[in-house]
Amino acid sequence: MPTTFKESSQQPCRPVLLAGLRTDQKQNLEYELTELKNLALANNLQPVETFLQSLDRPNPATYFGKGKVDELKVAVETYGADLIVTNDELSPSQIRNLEAETGATVVDRTGLILDIFAKRAQTKVAKLQVQLARLQYQLPRLRTSMSVSLDQQTGAGGAGFTSRGSGETKLEQSRRRLTNEMVAIKKDLAELQKDASTQAKQRQESELPTVALVGYTNAGKSTLMNQLLARFGQGAGSDQSKQVFEKDMLFATLNTTIRQLTLPDKTQFLLSDTVGFVSKLPHHLVAAFESTLQEAAQADLLLQVVDISDAHYQEMMATTQETLNRLGITDKPMITIYNKADVAEMAFPLVDGDQSITISARDRTSQDEVLTLIKKTLFADMAEVSLHVPFADSKVVAEILDKHALLDQDFNESGTTIRVSLKPKEIEQYKQYLA
């Protein structure tokens, strides 16, 4: 079972060795190793060397071949690095054997991502979701010969344990403890998700369309959301607590934030920022965060934010699409936003039809062009109509103009004629006033 590691105040940048295996099935190994390095950095680790080996198939005992294992052992001694992170998920026996051969702790990619999520989780729901994913990851890795130790992040209130006894008794005791804790977490999550479902229902009843930001982690979703919130979100320009956390790192935030935007023409919609994706995202995490990611599934429009300055942006787009497919999100209208054009030294904003735009998220003109595309998609069914409202029903005019911009207005002896853009449902609602 992989050993959980933590950031150390004494060693803010713990040296680590990265190792990957190329097989016939591996097409993007260099990209994955670059990503693995960024994941390590996001977990306060300092990669000092990356090892790569080509094999037809993984070694069933140590994953890597004997020559590469010997190289890793020498590197551990040379760099004083007591941690090796592998690009793929290893079996418990492979981890144990590799640790015995190299004298270092071995953590696979899945364990690394789970550890990052555990440290990033802030809300009660996120903490429980990560905790559940870690237990699900650890359960099949229990072995009769192992002494299982979970840290304080693996159980509420420091509910870690060390199995005692021997043989099947120890294994079954460990499994029972983990299973019982998983049941308790699922129960707590179910209660919390009832509240989330109630809130979602209230948002649907508000009839405001919803837009969800999706995409690869660190592509600039939170930056774009904060820029729009500062301009069009209630109080977000002066109160930073109403904005979302942003930082140049993978998985800076795991929280889904939903805010209402009101544009100058009184157009309103809800904007949500979802957890970022990454290639080979552990299926336990996808399952655990499925309720959080359902904001994307329920949205009327998806905005896929892509870091166009990254040489691997196409692979990142493929990762996003793969993750959406895993969540069953396949038929949503989507606008692709190629962000960080300033870093890539590309012209911006550059609009390409109604489904694609190249921008810099901090550029106001770029933001305006994004909003134009959003409005074209979300409010495509709106139509300009003229309404003649008798003076006796003047409250109707106030009601309409509270939600919609006035395009034209005229008066005569019988009432007020206004020209506005309305949704089909609203046209039906006010059909008696159609001029």
C-alpha angles and dihedrals in degrees: 000000000000115000114241112234130199139203111265124217087210093052109031090175109039111195114242138180119223121209133185137177126219116209131167088270095055111098103159105033096137090053092048092050091050088051091047089055091052090048090053091050090049087057093052093257126134115219108215100177139002122217123203129187133180117217134157088234137355118276104254092218105043102003090229125066121261094258093055092044089055090050090052091050091053091047091051089057094041098050098030086235113156096183132071121188117198125207095226134050110266130205118250091251092050090052093048093048094045091050091050092050098045103031090229135108112260122210122177127218094264092052090049094052092046089052092051091050091049091055095043097048111109108162124069091245093051092048092051092046092052092044090053092049092052093050091048089051093049100043098076090043095065113115132187091239094051132095102216117216124179122189126227092274090063094066138026115257094012095300093167120137145183117225117239132197127042143270119358092348092064094043095048091046090054093047092048092051093049094044093049091050091049090052091051092049092049089052092051091047092050090056093048092046090056088064090047091051090051091052091048090051090051090052091051091050090053086066091220112144116241131225122193126201111219135169147091118337114267094017092124104267095135092045092054092046093051092048091053092043092052089056104034109013120099108260094342093116093064103022113062091190087073091059129077126254114261131183136154096258140091114274094004088167135015097190124107108224122195122195135170119237123202114193125207091260088056092252108151134195140152119252122198130191112210132196112280124250130234132186116272091014104187110260089226089063094045089052093045093049095041093108090050092048090050086086084078092047092053096044122110091217136020124212109201107202114204129188098229090184091067115092089219097051093122091056088049091054089050089051091052092050091047092052092047089050090052088055092049093247102139109127105051122120108249137193115202113218113197100204134190093042087151090061090047089049091236129144115265150231093026118167118204108189120301098307105051139048137166115218151148107240094220094052113099094210089053090051091051092051090050090052091050090056091046092052092047090056102036097042101032090122094057117111134194112246137173117230126192108204120187115234088246088065096045090132087070090062091051090047093053096042090051088068104026138048116249111243097180139349137194137169136213136166094282103045150295127315115204132180116213141149113252138179118248090254091053092047088056090047093054099031092123089067097049108131 
